XYZ file of C-alpha atoms in Angstrom:
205
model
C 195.272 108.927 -0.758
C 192.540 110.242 1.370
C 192.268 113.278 -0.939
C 192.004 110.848 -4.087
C 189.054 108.897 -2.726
C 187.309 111.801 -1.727
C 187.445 112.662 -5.314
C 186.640 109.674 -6.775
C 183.608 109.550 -4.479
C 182.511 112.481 -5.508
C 182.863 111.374 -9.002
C 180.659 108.416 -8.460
C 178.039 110.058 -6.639
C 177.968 112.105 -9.044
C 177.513 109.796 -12.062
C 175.229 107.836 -9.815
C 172.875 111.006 -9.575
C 172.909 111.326 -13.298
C 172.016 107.997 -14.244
C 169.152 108.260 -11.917
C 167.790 111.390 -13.231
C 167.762 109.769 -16.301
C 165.943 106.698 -15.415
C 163.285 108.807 -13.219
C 162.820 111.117 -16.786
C 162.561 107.956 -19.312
C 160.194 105.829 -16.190
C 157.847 109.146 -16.412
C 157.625 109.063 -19.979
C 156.433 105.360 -20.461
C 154.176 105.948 -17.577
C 152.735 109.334 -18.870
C 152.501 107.617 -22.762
C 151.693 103.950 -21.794
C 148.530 105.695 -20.389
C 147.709 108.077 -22.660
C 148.038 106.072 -25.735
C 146.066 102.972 -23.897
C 142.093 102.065 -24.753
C 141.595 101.333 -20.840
C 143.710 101.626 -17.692
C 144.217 98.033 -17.506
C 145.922 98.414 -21.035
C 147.832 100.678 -20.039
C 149.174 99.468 -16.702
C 150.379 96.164 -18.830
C 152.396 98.382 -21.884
C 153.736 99.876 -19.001
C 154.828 96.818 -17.056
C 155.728 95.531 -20.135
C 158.119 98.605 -20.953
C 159.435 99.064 -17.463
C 160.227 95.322 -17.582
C 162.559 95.560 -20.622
C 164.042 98.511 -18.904
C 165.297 96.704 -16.010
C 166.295 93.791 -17.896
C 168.856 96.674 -20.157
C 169.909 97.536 -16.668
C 170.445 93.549 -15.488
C 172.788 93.270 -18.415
C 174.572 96.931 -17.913
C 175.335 95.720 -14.412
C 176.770 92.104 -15.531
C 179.093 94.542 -17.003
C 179.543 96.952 -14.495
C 178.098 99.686 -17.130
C 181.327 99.315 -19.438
C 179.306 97.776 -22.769
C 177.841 94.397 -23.792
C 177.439 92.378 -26.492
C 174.870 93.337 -29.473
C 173.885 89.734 -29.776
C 173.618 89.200 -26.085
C 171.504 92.562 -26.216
C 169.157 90.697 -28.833
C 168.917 87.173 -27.065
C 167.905 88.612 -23.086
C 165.222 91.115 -25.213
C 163.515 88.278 -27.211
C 164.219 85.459 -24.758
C 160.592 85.302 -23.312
C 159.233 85.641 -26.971
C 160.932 82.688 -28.438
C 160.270 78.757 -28.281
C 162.595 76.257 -27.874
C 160.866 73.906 -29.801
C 160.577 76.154 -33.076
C 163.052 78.920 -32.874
C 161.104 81.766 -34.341
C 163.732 84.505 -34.504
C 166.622 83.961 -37.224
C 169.457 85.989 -36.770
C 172.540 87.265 -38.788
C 175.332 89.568 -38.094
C 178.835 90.557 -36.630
C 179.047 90.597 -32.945
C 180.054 93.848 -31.681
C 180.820 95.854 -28.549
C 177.938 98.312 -27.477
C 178.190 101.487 -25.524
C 176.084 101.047 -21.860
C 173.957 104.704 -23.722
C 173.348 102.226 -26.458
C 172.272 99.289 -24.752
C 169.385 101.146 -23.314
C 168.145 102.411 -26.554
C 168.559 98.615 -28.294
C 167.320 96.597 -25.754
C 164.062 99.102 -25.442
C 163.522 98.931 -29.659
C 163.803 95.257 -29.306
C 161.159 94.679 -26.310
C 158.919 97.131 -28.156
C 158.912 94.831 -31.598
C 159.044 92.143 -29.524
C 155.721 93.080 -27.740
C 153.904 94.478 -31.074
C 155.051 91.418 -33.233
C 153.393 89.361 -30.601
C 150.309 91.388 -30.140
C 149.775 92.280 -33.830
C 152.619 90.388 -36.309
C 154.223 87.705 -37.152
C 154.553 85.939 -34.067
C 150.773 86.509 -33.242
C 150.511 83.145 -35.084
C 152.214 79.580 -35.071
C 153.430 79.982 -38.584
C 154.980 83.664 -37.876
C 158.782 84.321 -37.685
C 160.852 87.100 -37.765
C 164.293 87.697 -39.863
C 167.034 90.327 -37.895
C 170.012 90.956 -39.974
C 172.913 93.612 -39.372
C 175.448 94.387 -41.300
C 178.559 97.091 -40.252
C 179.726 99.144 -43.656
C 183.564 99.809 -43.471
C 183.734 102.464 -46.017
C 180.586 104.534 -44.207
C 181.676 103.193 -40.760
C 177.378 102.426 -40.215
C 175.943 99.747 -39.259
C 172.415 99.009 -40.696
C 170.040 96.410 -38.831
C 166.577 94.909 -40.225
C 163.990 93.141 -38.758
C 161.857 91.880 -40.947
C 158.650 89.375 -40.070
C 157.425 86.476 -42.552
C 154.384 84.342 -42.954
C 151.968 86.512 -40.308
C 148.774 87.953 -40.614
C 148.464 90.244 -43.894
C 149.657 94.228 -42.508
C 147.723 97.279 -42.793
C 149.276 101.064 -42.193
C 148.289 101.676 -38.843
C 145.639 104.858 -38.749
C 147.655 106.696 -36.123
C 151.395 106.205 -34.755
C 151.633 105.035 -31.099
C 153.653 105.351 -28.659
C 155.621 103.069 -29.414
C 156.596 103.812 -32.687
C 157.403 107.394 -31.866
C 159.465 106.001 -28.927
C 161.171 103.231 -31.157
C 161.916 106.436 -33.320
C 162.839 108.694 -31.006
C 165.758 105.833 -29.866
C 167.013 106.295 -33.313
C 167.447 109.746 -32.665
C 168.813 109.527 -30.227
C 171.736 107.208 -31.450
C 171.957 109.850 -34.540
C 170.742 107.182 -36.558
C 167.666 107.264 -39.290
C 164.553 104.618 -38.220
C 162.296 103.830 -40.701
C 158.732 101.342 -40.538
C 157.491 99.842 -43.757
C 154.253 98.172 -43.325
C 153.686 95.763 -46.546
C 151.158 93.389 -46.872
C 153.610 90.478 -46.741
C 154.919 91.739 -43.364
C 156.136 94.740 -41.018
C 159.608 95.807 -41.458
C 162.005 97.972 -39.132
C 165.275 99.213 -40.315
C 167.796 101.519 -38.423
C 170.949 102.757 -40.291
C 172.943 104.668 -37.188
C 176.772 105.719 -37.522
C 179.157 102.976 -35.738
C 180.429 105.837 -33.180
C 177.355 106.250 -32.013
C 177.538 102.766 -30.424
C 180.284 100.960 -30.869
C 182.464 100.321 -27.796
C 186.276 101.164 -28.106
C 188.049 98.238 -27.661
């Protein structure tokens, strides 16, 4: 028995000292691009925040489920939560509820926060009459699932003249969930869409 908890110790400790060197490497990169990408330090000190905020709130809701999965809708509710009203619910959703891997929560809850925060700064929800569409759908035959968020009735879009940091990070998420991101900036409103293979986040159940 003694043997057996040795080893499962070491198996812990182990796992423990890989999920840290992962959050040290992904902290350093918002702090290193958060400040590079900002007009002044103070700007850049609140993207960070900001970021670094969303990142502990994807590791609030790993721990409520001690790092097993979570719900994708839960996922999308605790990321927009401080964006929406209560009076006027500005986020309409539509989709399946599914299972997501704790690797995938990370990468969702991140994508959300950063439309979240650019929507606010720059979209839809940047005025009263703004509101934003997010609708996934899971494709049996491909075994996909495709997600769209889509924002109505904000300020008229233009292509932005250089990509940020955050849309290379929200792209580099995609990536790293195999999927395919892609940002289409019309006139009538920003779009996101992510098309990423089910086993790339799907829980088993």
């Amino acid at each position: 028995e003694r043997e057996a908890a040795d080893k499962l110790q070491k198996l812990i400790l182990g796992e423990l000292h890989h999920r840290i060197k992962n959050t040290l490497a992904t902290v350093s990169a918002i702090a290193s691009q958060s400040f590079r990408a900002a007009p002044s330090i103070e700007a850049g000190q609140k993207a960070m925040e900001g970021r670094l905020d969303a990142l502990g709130r994807a590791h609030d809701l790993l721990m409520q489920v001690s790092w097993a999965s979570a719900s994708l809708i839960h996922i999308f509710s605790t990321a927009t939560a401080t964006y929406d009203s209560q009076e006027a619910k500005r986020f309409h959703v539509n989709g399946p509820d599914i299972r997501i891997t704790s690797g995938a929560v990370i990468a969702l809850a991140m994508t959300f926060n950063e439309l979240c925060t650019n929507t606010t700064k720059f979209g839809a929800l940047s005025v009263p009459t703004g509101c934003v569409e997010v609708a996934w759908t899971i494709h049996e035959t491909s075994q996909r699932l495709q997600l769209v968020w889509t924002e109505r009735k904000g300020p008229a879009v233009e292509t932005p003249t250089r990509r940020s940091f955050g849309t290379r990070m929200m792209r580099s998420l995609g990536q790293q969930l195999n999927g395919q991101v892609e940002l289409t900036y019309e006139t009538s409103g920003f779009e996101y869409r992510l098309d990423v293979p089910l086993g790339s986040i799907a829980a088993l159940t």
